């Protein structure tokens, strides 16, 4: 028995369960790396915004912090989207799955994987074209001088991760597949 203060009696066994929405399967090195990058992004954003606030308090504005925050935020949005698909934590239409016949429920996971994969393949191709255009034009950010194709690379990596997440959640996670087929995930 665990007390409300978090201490456990002597000899009690502590089991670590995954956070809510996290599949019981092991994450694997790919998703651990994505989580680490997301954590690092939050830290960079906090430091950047904090530095901007502090510098304005002193009457000086650090111009590059706003741009850094925006670039990191964009990258985190893309990676966070991919990480969300790992647990199917996104809005979707579940009425047909929840109230439809059995064959709709069994097909729903495959349709989910197919449509999600097709969507992110289209975005991947478009991001590739955008990246080529940005490389050819030499586009860069004004304050930091960061080449804009780097943001497109993050988008392409996020698309690949989103496709991986779709396939993992349907074909490699029994819990997630059951939840998708039963219409339990409606975020």
Backbone as a printed PyTorch tensor [residue, N CA C, xyz], in Angstrom:
tensor([[[  0.8490,  -1.1800,   0.0000],
         [  0.0000,   0.0000,   0.0000],
         [  0.8950,   1.2430,   0.0000]],

        [[  0.5580,   2.2110,  -0.8120],
         [  1.3260,   3.4460,  -0.9160],
         [  0.5440,   4.5470,  -0.2250]],

        [[  1.2410,   5.3070,   0.6040],
         [  0.5680,   6.4070,   1.2950],
         [  0.4480,   7.6060,   0.3540]],

        [[ -0.4140,   8.5640,   0.6780],
         [ -0.5750,   9.7420,  -0.1730],
         [  0.7030,  10.5720,  -0.2820]],

        [[  1.6350,  10.3630,   0.6250],
         [  2.8730,  11.1500,   0.6200],
         [  3.9670,  10.4820,  -0.1940]],

        [[  3.6810,   9.3600,  -0.8090],
         [  4.6160,   8.7340,  -1.7160],
         [  5.5750,   7.7420,  -1.1010]],

        [[  5.6200,   7.6190,   0.2170],
         [  6.5350,   6.6430,   0.8020],
         [  5.8600,   5.2760,   0.8100]],

        [[  6.6670,   4.2470,   0.7340],
         [  6.1280,   2.8940,   0.7090],
         [  6.5820,   2.1480,   1.9490]],

        [[  5.7520,   1.2530,   2.4400],
         [  6.1500,   0.4680,   3.6050],
         [  7.3280,  -0.4300,   3.2580]],

        [[  8.0750,  -0.8160,   4.2770],
         [  9.2340,  -1.6920,   4.0750],
         [  8.7920,  -2.9910,   3.4340]],

        [[  9.5590,  -3.4070,   2.4720],
         [  9.2880,  -4.6720,   1.8110],
         [  8.2540,  -4.5930,   0.6980]],

        [[  7.6280,  -3.4220,   0.5290],
         [  6.6310,  -3.2970,  -0.5310],
         [  7.3360,  -3.2400,  -1.8780]],

        [[  6.7300,  -3.8380,  -2.8430],
         [  7.3160,  -3.8670,  -4.1660],
         [  6.7450,  -2.7090,  -4.9800]],

        [[  7.6210,  -1.9560,  -5.6300],
         [  7.1960,  -0.8270,  -6.4470],
         [  7.2540,  -1.2560,  -7.9000]],

        [[  6.1460,  -1.1050,  -8.6010],
         [  6.1270,  -1.4170, -10.0300],
         [  5.9680,  -0.1120, -10.7840]],

        [[  6.7440,   0.0180, -11.8240],
         [  6.6540,   1.2090, -12.6490],
         [  5.7540,   0.9140, -13.8280]],

        [[  4.7240,   1.6970, -13.9810],
         [  3.8300,   1.5220, -15.1210],
         [  4.0610,   2.6790, -16.0750]],

        [[  3.7640,   2.4610, -17.3460],
         [  3.9660,   3.5400, -18.3080],
         [  3.0170,   4.6930, -18.0380]],

        [[  3.3720,   5.8970, -18.4660],
         [  2.4810,   7.0360, -18.2780],
         [  1.1620,   6.8150, -19.0080]],

        [[  0.1080,   7.5450, -18.6200],
         [ -1.1790,   7.3850, -19.2920],
         [ -1.0330,   7.6140, -20.7980]],

        [[ -1.6600,   6.7550, -21.5660],
         [ -1.6060,   6.8740, -23.0140],
         [ -0.3860,   6.2140, -23.6270]],

        [[  0.5400,   5.7850, -22.8160],
         [  1.7670,   5.1590, -23.3130],
         [  1.5290,   3.6580, -23.4230]],

        [[  1.9230,   3.0480, -24.5380],
         [  1.7230,   1.6020, -24.6610],
         [  2.5820,   0.8460, -23.6610]],

        [[  2.1260,  -0.3140, -23.2800],
         [  2.8610,  -1.1100, -22.2910],
         [  4.1580,  -1.6650, -22.8770]],

        [[  4.2350,  -1.7710, -24.2170],
         [  5.4560,  -2.2680, -24.8270],
         [  6.5950,  -1.2910, -24.5820]],

        [[  7.7910,  -1.8040, -24.7270],
         [  8.9590,  -0.9350, -24.5760],
         [  8.9870,   0.0830, -25.7050]],

        [[  9.4860,   1.2680, -25.3940],
         [  9.5030,   2.3340, -26.3780],
         [ 10.4880,   2.0840, -27.5160]],

        [[ 11.6270,   1.5640, -27.2360],
         [ 12.6450,   1.4070, -28.2630],
         [ 13.4880,   2.6700, -28.3580]],

        [[ 14.6560,   2.5100, -28.9440],
         [ 15.6080,   3.6270, -28.9590],
         [ 15.1200,   4.7990, -29.8040]],

        [[ 14.3460,   4.5440, -30.8600],
         [ 13.8770,   5.6330, -31.7160],
         [ 13.0170,   6.6080, -30.9320]],

        [[ 12.0350,   6.0700, -30.2050],
         [ 11.1100,   6.9420, -29.4910],
         [ 11.7490,   7.5360, -28.2480]],

        [[ 12.7100,   6.8340, -27.6700],
         [ 13.4550,   7.4270, -26.5580],
         [ 14.2480,   8.6370, -27.0460]],

        [[ 14.8260,   8.5130, -28.2450],
         [ 15.5710,   9.6380, -28.8240],
         [ 14.6270,  10.8010, -29.1340]],

        [[ 13.4460,  10.5100, -29.6800],
         [ 12.4700,  11.5690, -29.9670],
         [ 12.0520,  12.2550, -28.6770]],

        [[ 11.7710,  11.4700, -27.6390],
         [ 11.4020,  12.0630, -26.3460],
         [ 12.5260,  12.9340, -25.7890]],

        [[ 13.7680,  12.4860, -25.9400],
         [ 14.9120,  13.2710, -25.4620],
         [ 15.0360,  14.5820, -26.2310]],

        [[ 14.8370,  14.5270, -27.5490],
         [ 14.9100,  15.7460, -28.3620],
         [ 13.7820,  16.7010, -27.9840]],

        [[ 12.5920,  16.1570, -27.7360],
         [ 11.4790,  17.0070, -27.3070],
         [ 11.7680,  17.6610, -25.9560]],

        [[ 12.3330,  16.9000, -25.0460],
         [ 12.7030,  17.4570, -23.7400],
         [ 13.7470,  18.5620, -23.9110]],

        [[ 14.7470,  18.3030, -24.7360],
         [ 15.7840,  19.2950, -24.9990],
         [ 15.1800,  20.5490, -25.6370]],

        [[ 14.2240,  20.3540, -26.5460],
         [ 13.5550,  21.4890, -27.1770],
         [ 12.8190,  22.3510, -26.1750]],

        [[ 12.1240,  21.7210, -25.2300],
         [ 11.4340,  22.4800, -24.1830],
         [ 12.4460,  23.2670, -23.3560]],

        [[ 13.5520,  22.6370, -23.0160],
         [ 14.5840,  23.3220, -22.2270],
         [ 15.1570,  24.5190, -22.9840]],

        [[ 15.4400,  24.3310, -24.2770],
         [ 15.9780,  25.4320, -25.0870],
         [ 14.9690,  26.5690, -25.1800]],

        [[ 13.6950,  26.2160, -25.3860],
         [ 12.6670,  27.2610, -25.4510],
         [ 12.5470,  28.0220, -24.1420]],

        [[ 12.5660,  27.3070, -23.0240],
         [ 12.4820,  27.9820, -21.7240],
         [ 13.6530,  28.9280, -21.5020]],

        [[ 14.8420,  28.4530, -21.8360],
         [ 16.0240,  29.3060, -21.6720],
         [ 15.9760,  30.5040, -22.6170]],

        [[ 15.5460,  30.2830, -23.8320],
         [ 15.4790,  31.3540, -24.8170],
         [ 14.4600,  32.4250, -24.4220]],

        [[ 13.2610,  31.9810, -24.0640],
         [ 12.2240,  32.9300, -23.6500],
         [ 12.6250,  33.6110, -22.3410]],

        [[ 13.1800,  32.8320, -21.4220],
         [ 13.6480,  33.4240, -20.1590],
         [ 14.7270,  34.4660, -20.3880]],

        [[ 15.6540,  34.1780, -21.2980],
         [ 16.6980,  35.1540, -21.6270],
         [ 16.1220,  36.4040, -22.2440]],

        [[ 15.1210,  36.2480, -23.0920],
         [ 14.4730,  37.4150, -23.7110],
         [ 13.7600,  38.2680, -22.6670]],

        [[ 13.0360,  37.6230, -21.7660],
         [ 12.3270,  38.3580, -20.7110],
         [ 13.3300,  39.0900, -19.8230]],

        [[ 14.3760,  38.3970, -19.4190],
         [ 15.3860,  39.0090, -18.5390],
         [ 16.0870,  40.1770, -19.2340]],

        [[ 16.4290,  40.0050, -20.5060],
         [ 17.1120,  41.0860, -21.2180],
         [ 16.2060,  42.3000, -21.3940]],

        [[ 14.9250,  42.0730, -21.6290],
         [ 13.9900,  43.2080, -21.7350],
         [ 13.8170,  43.9080, -20.3990]],

        [[ 13.8910,  43.1340, -19.3310],
         [ 13.8360,  43.7350, -17.9910],
         [ 15.0080,  44.6920, -17.7910]],

        [[ 16.1510,  44.3370, -18.3650],
         [ 17.3380,  45.1880, -18.2780],
         [ 17.3350,  46.3220, -19.3020]],

        [[ 16.3220,  46.3380, -20.1800],
         [ 16.2120,  47.3980, -21.1720],
         [ 16.9280,  47.1030, -22.4780]],

        [[ 17.3740,  45.8660, -22.6530],
         [ 18.0610,  45.4530, -23.8740],
         [ 17.2990,  44.2610, -24.4340]],

        [[ 17.2270,  44.1710, -25.7500],
         [ 16.5310,  43.0370, -26.3540],
         [ 17.5260,  42.1750, -27.1190]],

        [[ 17.5250,  40.8830, -26.8120],
         [ 18.3750,  39.9360, -27.5410],
         [ 17.5620,  39.4850, -28.7520]],

        [[ 17.9520,  39.9220, -29.9400],
         [ 17.1260,  39.7180, -31.1310],
         [ 17.0090,  38.2570, -31.5550]],

        [[ 18.0330,  37.4760, -31.3840],
         [ 18.0290,  36.1070, -31.9060],
         [ 17.1950,  35.1430, -31.0750]],

        [[ 16.8480,  35.4970, -29.8390],
         [ 16.1010,  34.5500, -29.0050],
         [ 14.6900,  34.3010, -29.5240]],

        [[ 14.0680,  35.3360, -30.0740],
         [ 12.7150,  35.1560, -30.6120],
         [ 12.7370,  34.1960, -31.8010]],

        [[ 13.7140,  34.3540, -32.6600],
         [ 13.8390,  33.4780, -33.8240],
         [ 14.1660,  32.0410, -33.4070]],

        [[ 15.0580,  31.9000, -32.4400],
         [ 15.4090,  30.5740, -31.9320],
         [ 14.1800,  29.8820, -31.3560]],

        [[ 13.4080,  30.6150, -30.5730],
         [ 12.1980,  30.0540, -29.9750],
         [ 11.2290,  29.5930, -31.0530]],

        [[ 11.0460,  30.4010, -32.0790],
         [ 10.1300,  30.0400, -33.1570],
         [ 10.6030,  28.7930, -33.9030]],

        [[ 11.8840,  28.7180, -34.2280],
         [ 12.4170,  27.5530, -34.9470],
         [ 12.3170,  26.2800, -34.1070]],

        [[ 12.6420,  26.3850, -32.8200],
         [ 12.5580,  25.2120, -31.9450],
         [ 11.1000,  24.7940, -31.7670]],

        [[ 10.2090,  25.7790, -31.6410],
         [  8.7880,  25.4660, -31.4880],
         [  8.2540,  24.7350, -32.7230]],

        [[  8.6150,  25.2060, -33.9170],
         [  8.1880,  24.5340, -35.1430],
         [  8.6850,  23.0880, -35.1680]],

        [[  9.9390,  22.8990, -34.8550],
         [ 10.5140,  21.5580, -34.8700],
         [  9.8450,  20.6590, -33.8410]],

        [[  9.5640,  21.2020, -32.6660],
         [  8.9010,  20.4120, -31.6280],
         [  7.4820,  20.0540, -32.0200]],

        [[  6.7960,  20.9530, -32.7360],
         [  5.4470,  20.6420, -33.2090],
         [  5.4650,  19.4310, -34.1220]],

        [[  6.3990,  19.4200, -35.0690],
         [  6.4800,  18.3110, -36.0100],
         [  6.8260,  17.0090, -35.2940]],

        [[  7.8380,  17.0460, -34.4210],
         [  8.2400,  15.8280, -33.7060],
         [  7.1630,  15.3820, -32.7190]],

        [[  6.5290,  16.3360, -32.0650],
         [  5.4530,  16.0050, -31.1320],
         [  4.2750,  15.3530, -31.8350]],

        [[  4.0010,  15.8150, -33.0670],
         [  2.9410,  15.2030, -33.8580],
         [  3.2610,  13.7330, -34.1140]],

        [[  4.4960,  13.4740, -34.5200],
         [  4.8980,  12.0880, -34.7850],
         [  4.8180,  11.2510, -33.5130]],

        [[  5.2610,  11.8050, -32.4010],
         [  5.2050,  11.0830, -31.1250],
         [  3.7590,  10.8230, -30.7020]],

        [[  2.8630,  11.7290, -31.0250],
         [  1.4470,  11.5330, -30.7040],
         [  0.8350,  10.3750, -31.4590]],

        [[  1.2670,  10.1610, -32.6910],
         [  0.7430,   9.0430, -33.4660],
         [  1.2190,   7.7040, -32.9220]],

        [[  2.2880,   7.7160, -32.1510],
         [  2.7860,   6.4740, -31.5580],
         [  1.7350,   5.8540, -30.6430]],

        [[  0.9630,   6.6950, -29.9750],
         [ -0.0820,   6.1910, -29.0830],
         [ -1.4740,   6.5160, -29.6150]],

        [[ -1.5390,   6.8630, -30.9040],
         [ -2.8000,   7.2490, -31.5490],
         [ -3.5060,   8.3450, -30.7640]],

        [[ -2.7320,   9.2370, -30.1540],
         [ -3.2790,  10.3400, -29.3610],
         [ -3.5320,  11.5360, -30.2680]],

        [[ -4.5790,  11.4520, -31.0400],
         [ -4.9360,  12.5130, -31.9630],
         [ -6.4210,  12.4060, -32.2630]],

        [[ -6.9990,  13.4920, -32.6940],
         [ -8.4340,  13.4260, -33.0140],
         [ -8.6800,  12.5320, -34.2260]],

        [[ -9.7460,  11.7780, -34.1810],
         [-10.1590,  10.9870, -35.3320],
         [-11.6390,  10.6710, -35.2000]],

        [[-12.2340,  10.2640, -36.2710],
         [-13.6520,   9.9350, -36.2630],
         [-13.8030,   8.5040, -35.7800]],

        [[-14.4940,   8.3180, -34.6700],
         [-14.6390,   6.9900, -34.0830],
         [-16.0860,   6.5080, -34.0630]],

        [[-17.0220,   7.3440, -34.4900],
         [-18.4320,   6.9660, -34.4380],
         [-18.7140,   5.7350, -35.2900]],

        [[-18.1960,   5.7290, -36.5070],
         [-18.4130,   4.5940, -37.3860],
         [-17.8060,   3.3210, -36.8150]],

        [[-16.6240,   3.4630, -36.2020],
         [-15.9560,   2.3030, -35.6190],
         [-16.7260,   1.8100, -34.3990]],

        [[-17.1480,   2.7310, -33.5580],
         [-17.8160,   2.3460, -32.3130],
         [-19.2010,   1.7440, -32.5520]],

        [[-19.9220,   2.2360, -33.5570],
         [-21.3000,   1.7900, -33.7540],
         [-21.5150,   0.9530, -35.0170]],

        [[-20.4450,   0.7680, -35.7710],
         [-20.5700,   0.0330, -37.0240],
         [-20.5260,  -1.4650, -36.8310]],

        [[-20.7210,  -2.1940, -37.9290],
         [-20.6580,  -3.6640, -37.8650],
         [-19.2390,  -4.1440, -37.5670]],

        [[-19.1220,  -5.4220, -37.2790],
         [-17.8340,  -6.0020, -36.8730],
         [-16.7650,  -5.8490, -37.9530]],

        [[-17.1340,  -5.9700, -39.2260],
         [-16.1350,  -5.8660, -40.2840],
         [-15.5440,  -4.4580, -40.3560]],

        [[-16.3180,  -3.4310, -39.9820],
         [-15.7940,  -2.0560, -39.9560],
         [-14.7460,  -1.9400, -38.8520]],

        [[-15.0420,  -2.5520, -37.7100],
         [-14.0740,  -2.5070, -36.6060],
         [-12.7730,  -3.2070, -36.9870]],

        [[-12.8580,  -4.3450, -37.6130],
         [-11.6360,  -5.0820, -37.9590],
         [-10.8600,  -4.3820, -39.0750]],

        [[-11.5480,  -3.6890, -39.9580],
         [-10.8660,  -2.9860, -41.0500],
         [-10.3460,  -1.6200, -40.6210]],

        [[-10.8740,  -1.0740, -39.5450],
         [-10.5450,   0.2980, -39.1650],
         [ -9.0580,   0.4960, -38.8880]],

        [[ -8.4190,  -0.4620, -38.2660],
         [ -6.9880,  -0.3120, -37.9750],
         [ -6.1790,  -0.2740, -39.2670]],

        [[ -6.5500,  -1.1000, -40.2320],
         [ -5.8320,  -1.1170, -41.5100],
         [ -6.0680,   0.1760, -42.2900]],

        [[ -7.3040,   0.6600, -42.2640],
         [ -7.6210,   1.9240, -42.9370],
         [ -6.8660,   3.0680, -42.2710]],

        [[ -6.8330,   3.0570, -40.9450],
         [ -6.0910,   4.0590, -40.1790],
         [ -4.6220,   4.0740, -40.5980]],

        [[ -3.9960,   2.9110, -40.6640],
         [ -2.5830,   2.8210, -41.0400],
         [ -2.3820,   3.2550, -42.4870]],

        [[ -3.2640,   2.8300, -43.3790],
         [ -3.1280,   3.1540, -44.8010],
         [ -3.3040,   4.6500, -45.0560]],

        [[ -4.3640,   5.2220, -44.5230],
         [ -4.6370,   6.6460, -44.7550],
         [ -3.5550,   7.5160, -44.1050]],

        [[ -3.1620,   7.1860, -42.8930],
         [ -2.1000,   7.9510, -42.2260],
         [ -0.7800,   7.8630, -42.9750]],

        [[ -0.4400,   6.6740, -43.4220],
         [  0.8080,   6.5000, -44.1760],
         [  0.7560,   7.2700, -45.4870]],

        [[ -0.3590,   7.1890, -46.2060],
         [ -0.4970,   7.9170, -47.4720],
         [ -0.4000,   9.4270, -47.2500]],

        [[ -1.0680,   9.9190, -46.2260],
         [ -1.0360,  11.3550, -45.9310],
         [  0.3960,  11.8180, -45.6700]],

        [[  1.1160,  11.0920, -44.8240],
         [  2.4690,  11.5350, -44.4820],
         [  3.4670,  11.3000, -45.6150]],

        [[  3.1760,  10.3660, -46.5130],
         [  4.0100,  10.2270, -47.7170],
         [  3.8590,  11.4590, -48.6170]],

        [[  2.6200,  11.9530, -48.7600],
         [  2.3920,  13.1700, -49.5500],
         [  3.1200,  14.3540, -48.9130]],

        [[  2.9930,  14.5120, -47.6070],
         [  3.6800,  15.6120, -46.9070],
         [  5.1950,  15.4560, -47.0440]],

        [[  5.6860,  14.2380, -46.9750],
         [  7.1190,  13.9760, -47.1160],
         [  7.6310,  14.4290, -48.4800]],

        [[  6.8960,  14.0920, -49.5310],
         [  7.2930,  14.5020, -50.8860],
         [  7.2630,  16.0240, -51.0110]],

        [[  6.2350,  16.6440, -50.4850],
         [  6.1350,  18.1090, -50.5500],
         [  7.2480,  18.7810, -49.7420]],

        [[  7.5680,  18.2190, -48.5900],
         [  8.6620,  18.7710, -47.7770],
         [  9.9990,  18.6140, -48.4950]],

        [[ 10.1750,  17.5060, -49.2080],
         [ 11.3940,  17.2940, -49.9940],
         [ 11.5190,  18.3830, -51.0770]],

        [[ 10.4280,  18.6300, -51.7910],
         [ 10.4370,  19.6700, -52.8200],
         [ 10.7210,  21.0450, -52.2240]],

        [[ 10.1200,  21.3310, -51.0710],
         [ 10.3730,  22.6010, -50.3930],
         [ 11.8390,  22.7180, -49.9840]],

        [[ 12.4030,  21.6260, -49.4720],
         [ 13.8000,  21.6500, -49.0550],
         [ 14.7230,  21.9200, -50.2480]],

        [[ 14.4650,  21.2890, -51.3790],
         [ 15.2730,  21.5120, -52.5770],
         [ 15.1760,  22.9780, -53.0070]],

        [[ 13.9690,  23.5250, -52.9690],
         [ 13.7710,  24.9420, -53.3100],
         [ 14.5490,  25.8440, -52.3500]],

        [[ 14.5070,  25.5340, -51.0560],
         [ 15.2210,  26.3500, -50.0670],
         [ 16.7310,  26.2510, -50.2390]],

        [[ 17.2290,  25.0830, -50.5830],
         [ 18.6710,  24.9190, -50.8230],
         [ 19.0840,  25.7230, -52.0510]],

        [[ 18.2880,  25.6170, -53.1340],
         [ 18.6170,  26.3250, -54.3710],
         [ 18.5590,  27.8390, -54.2120]],

        [[ 17.6360,  28.3280, -53.3830],
         [ 17.5170,  29.7820, -53.2060],
         [ 18.4400,  30.3120, -52.1200]],

        [[ 19.0200,  29.4190, -51.3110],
         [ 19.9150,  29.8610, -50.2370],
         [ 19.1790,  30.5770, -49.1100]],

        [[ 17.9070,  30.2480, -48.9150],
         [ 17.0770,  30.9010, -47.9060],
         [ 17.6100,  30.6230, -46.5000]],

        [[ 17.6970,  31.6810, -45.7080],
         [ 18.1420,  31.5190, -44.3170],
         [ 17.3800,  32.4950, -43.4280]],

        [[ 17.4640,  32.2590, -42.1300],
         [ 16.7690,  33.1300, -41.1810],
         [ 17.5480,  34.4310, -41.0210]],

        [[ 16.8550,  35.5430, -40.7460],
         [ 17.5400,  36.8340, -40.6880],
         [ 18.4840,  37.0110, -39.4940]],

        [[ 18.0830,  36.6020, -38.3090],
         [ 18.8970,  36.8800, -37.1210],
         [ 19.9780,  35.8220, -36.8840]],

        [[ 19.6220,  34.5680, -37.0100],
         [ 20.5700,  33.4940, -36.7170],
         [ 21.3640,  33.0460, -37.9430]],

        [[ 20.8200,  33.2930, -39.1260],
         [ 21.4830,  32.8480, -40.3370],
         [ 21.4030,  31.3430, -40.5480]],

        [[ 20.4090,  30.7010, -39.9330],
         [ 20.2190,  29.2540, -40.0730],
         [ 19.5660,  28.9840, -41.4240]],

        [[ 20.1020,  28.0360, -42.1590],
         [ 19.5000,  27.6640, -43.4400],
         [ 18.1140,  27.0770, -43.1950]],

        [[ 17.1380,  27.5820, -43.9510],
         [ 15.7490,  27.1660, -43.7360],
         [ 15.4860,  25.7130, -44.1130]],

        [[ 16.3480,  25.1350, -44.9260],
         [ 16.1210,  23.7340, -45.2900],
         [ 16.2440,  22.8160, -44.0730]],

        [[ 16.8870,  23.2830, -43.0160],
         [ 17.0070,  22.4740, -41.7990],
         [ 15.6310,  22.2230, -41.1860]],

        [[ 14.7610,  23.2380, -41.2250],
         [ 13.3980,  23.0580, -40.7190],
         [ 12.6530,  22.0460, -41.5870]],

        [[ 12.9020,  22.0760, -42.8940],
         [ 12.2640,  21.1030, -43.7910],
         [ 12.7810,  19.6920, -43.5210]],

        [[ 14.0420,  19.5700, -43.1570],
         [ 14.5840,  18.2480, -42.8060],
         [ 13.8660,  17.7070, -41.5720]],

        [[ 13.6430,  18.5780, -40.5880],
         [ 12.9180,  18.1500, -39.3820],
         [ 11.5130,  17.6900, -39.7590]],

        [[ 10.8630,  18.4120, -40.6700],
         [  9.5240,  18.0170, -41.1140],
         [  9.5620,  16.6510, -41.8050]],

        [[ 10.5720,  16.4250, -42.6440],
         [ 10.6730,  15.1300, -43.3340],
         [ 10.9340,  13.9970, -42.3440]],

        [[ 11.8170,  14.2170, -41.3920],
         [ 12.0820,  13.1990, -40.3680],
         [ 10.8150,  12.9230, -39.5680]],

        [[ 10.0640,  13.9800, -39.2590],
         [  8.8140,  13.8130, -38.5150],
         [  7.7950,  13.0190, -39.3150]],

        [[  7.7490,  13.2220, -40.6150],
         [  6.8310,  12.4450, -41.4650],
         [  7.2110,  10.9640, -41.4550]],

        [[  8.4980,  10.6850, -41.5590],
         [  8.9570,   9.2890, -41.5050],
         [  8.6030,   8.6750, -40.1500]],

        [[  8.8100,   9.4440, -39.0730],
         [  8.4670,   8.9470, -37.7370],
         [  6.9630,   8.7470, -37.5840]],

        [[  6.1470,   9.6320, -38.1790],
         [  4.6920,   9.4790, -38.1070],
         [  4.2490,   8.2230, -38.8430]],

        [[  4.8650,   7.9440, -39.9890],
         [  4.5530,   6.7100, -40.7190],
         [  4.9430,   5.4960, -39.8770]],

        [[  6.1330,   5.5510, -39.2910],
         [  6.5840,   4.4730, -38.4070],
         [  5.6150,   4.2940, -37.2420]],

        [[  5.1760,   5.3960, -36.6610],
         [  4.2500,   5.3320, -35.5290],
         [  2.9210,   4.7060, -35.9270]],

        [[  2.4110,   5.0660, -37.1130],
         [  1.1640,   4.4500, -37.5930],
         [  1.3200,   2.9370, -37.7150]],

        [[  2.3930,   2.5280, -38.3510],
         [  2.6000,   1.0980, -38.5690],
         [  2.8520,   0.3550, -37.2560]],

        [[  3.6190,   0.9760, -36.3480],
         [  3.8660,   0.3390, -35.0550],
         [  2.5860,   0.2060, -34.2520]],

        [[  1.7820,   1.2740, -34.2240],
         [  0.5840,   1.2340, -33.3880],
         [ -0.4350,   0.2110, -33.8990]],

        [[ -0.4520,  -0.0500, -35.1990],
         [ -1.4210,  -0.9990, -35.7420],
         [ -0.8680,  -2.4170, -35.7940]],

        [[  0.3760,  -2.5680, -36.2360],
         [  0.8870,  -3.9030, -36.5250],
         [  1.8580,  -4.4640, -35.4890]],

        [[  2.3180,  -3.6620, -34.5450],
         [  3.2760,  -4.1600, -33.5650],
         [  2.8290,  -3.9720, -32.1200]],

        [[  1.6990,  -3.3340, -31.9030],
         [  1.1910,  -3.1360, -30.5560],
         [ -0.2270,  -3.6990, -30.4790]],

        [[ -0.3660,  -4.7980, -29.7720],
         [ -1.6800,  -5.4230, -29.6470],
         [ -2.6590,  -4.5020, -28.9210]],

        [[ -2.1650,  -3.8080, -27.8870],
         [ -3.0310,  -2.9030, -27.1260],
         [ -3.5520,  -1.7630, -27.9800]],

        [[ -2.6530,  -1.1290, -28.7340],
         [ -3.0590,   0.0010, -29.5630],
         [ -4.0020,  -0.4490, -30.6790]],

        [[ -3.7240,  -1.5770, -31.2780],
         [ -4.5990,  -2.0740, -32.3470],
         [ -5.9880,  -2.3510, -31.8130]],

        [[ -6.0560,  -2.9880, -30.6350],
         [ -7.3630,  -3.2580, -30.0330],
         [ -8.0960,  -1.9510, -29.7510]],

        [[ -7.3760,  -0.9540, -29.2180],
         [ -8.0020,   0.3300, -28.9000],
         [ -8.5050,   1.0310, -30.1630]],

        [[ -7.7430,   0.9460, -31.2400],
         [ -8.1680,   1.5560, -32.5020],
         [ -9.3920,   0.8320, -33.0500]],

        [[ -9.3600,  -0.4990, -33.0330],
         [-10.4680,  -1.2830, -33.5730],
         [-11.7470,  -1.1180, -32.7400]],

        [[-11.5920,  -0.9390, -31.4380],
         [-12.7710,  -0.7700, -30.5780],
         [-13.2740,   0.6570, -30.5420]],

        [[-12.5190,   1.5870, -31.1380],
         [-12.9440,   2.9900, -31.1090],
         [-12.7320,   3.6310, -29.7600]],

        [[-11.8140,   3.0530, -28.9590],
         [-11.5630,   3.5940, -27.6180],
         [-10.7990,   4.9170, -27.6570]],

        [[-10.0250,   5.1520, -28.6890],
         [ -9.1900,   6.3460, -28.7490],
         [ -9.8990,   7.3920, -29.5670]],

        [[-10.3870,   8.4050, -28.8980],
         [-11.1090,   9.4740, -29.5960],
         [-10.5530,  10.8400, -29.2720]],

        [[ -9.4980,  10.9260, -28.5420],
         [ -8.8570,  12.1720, -28.1010],
         [ -9.6260,  13.3940, -28.4850]]])
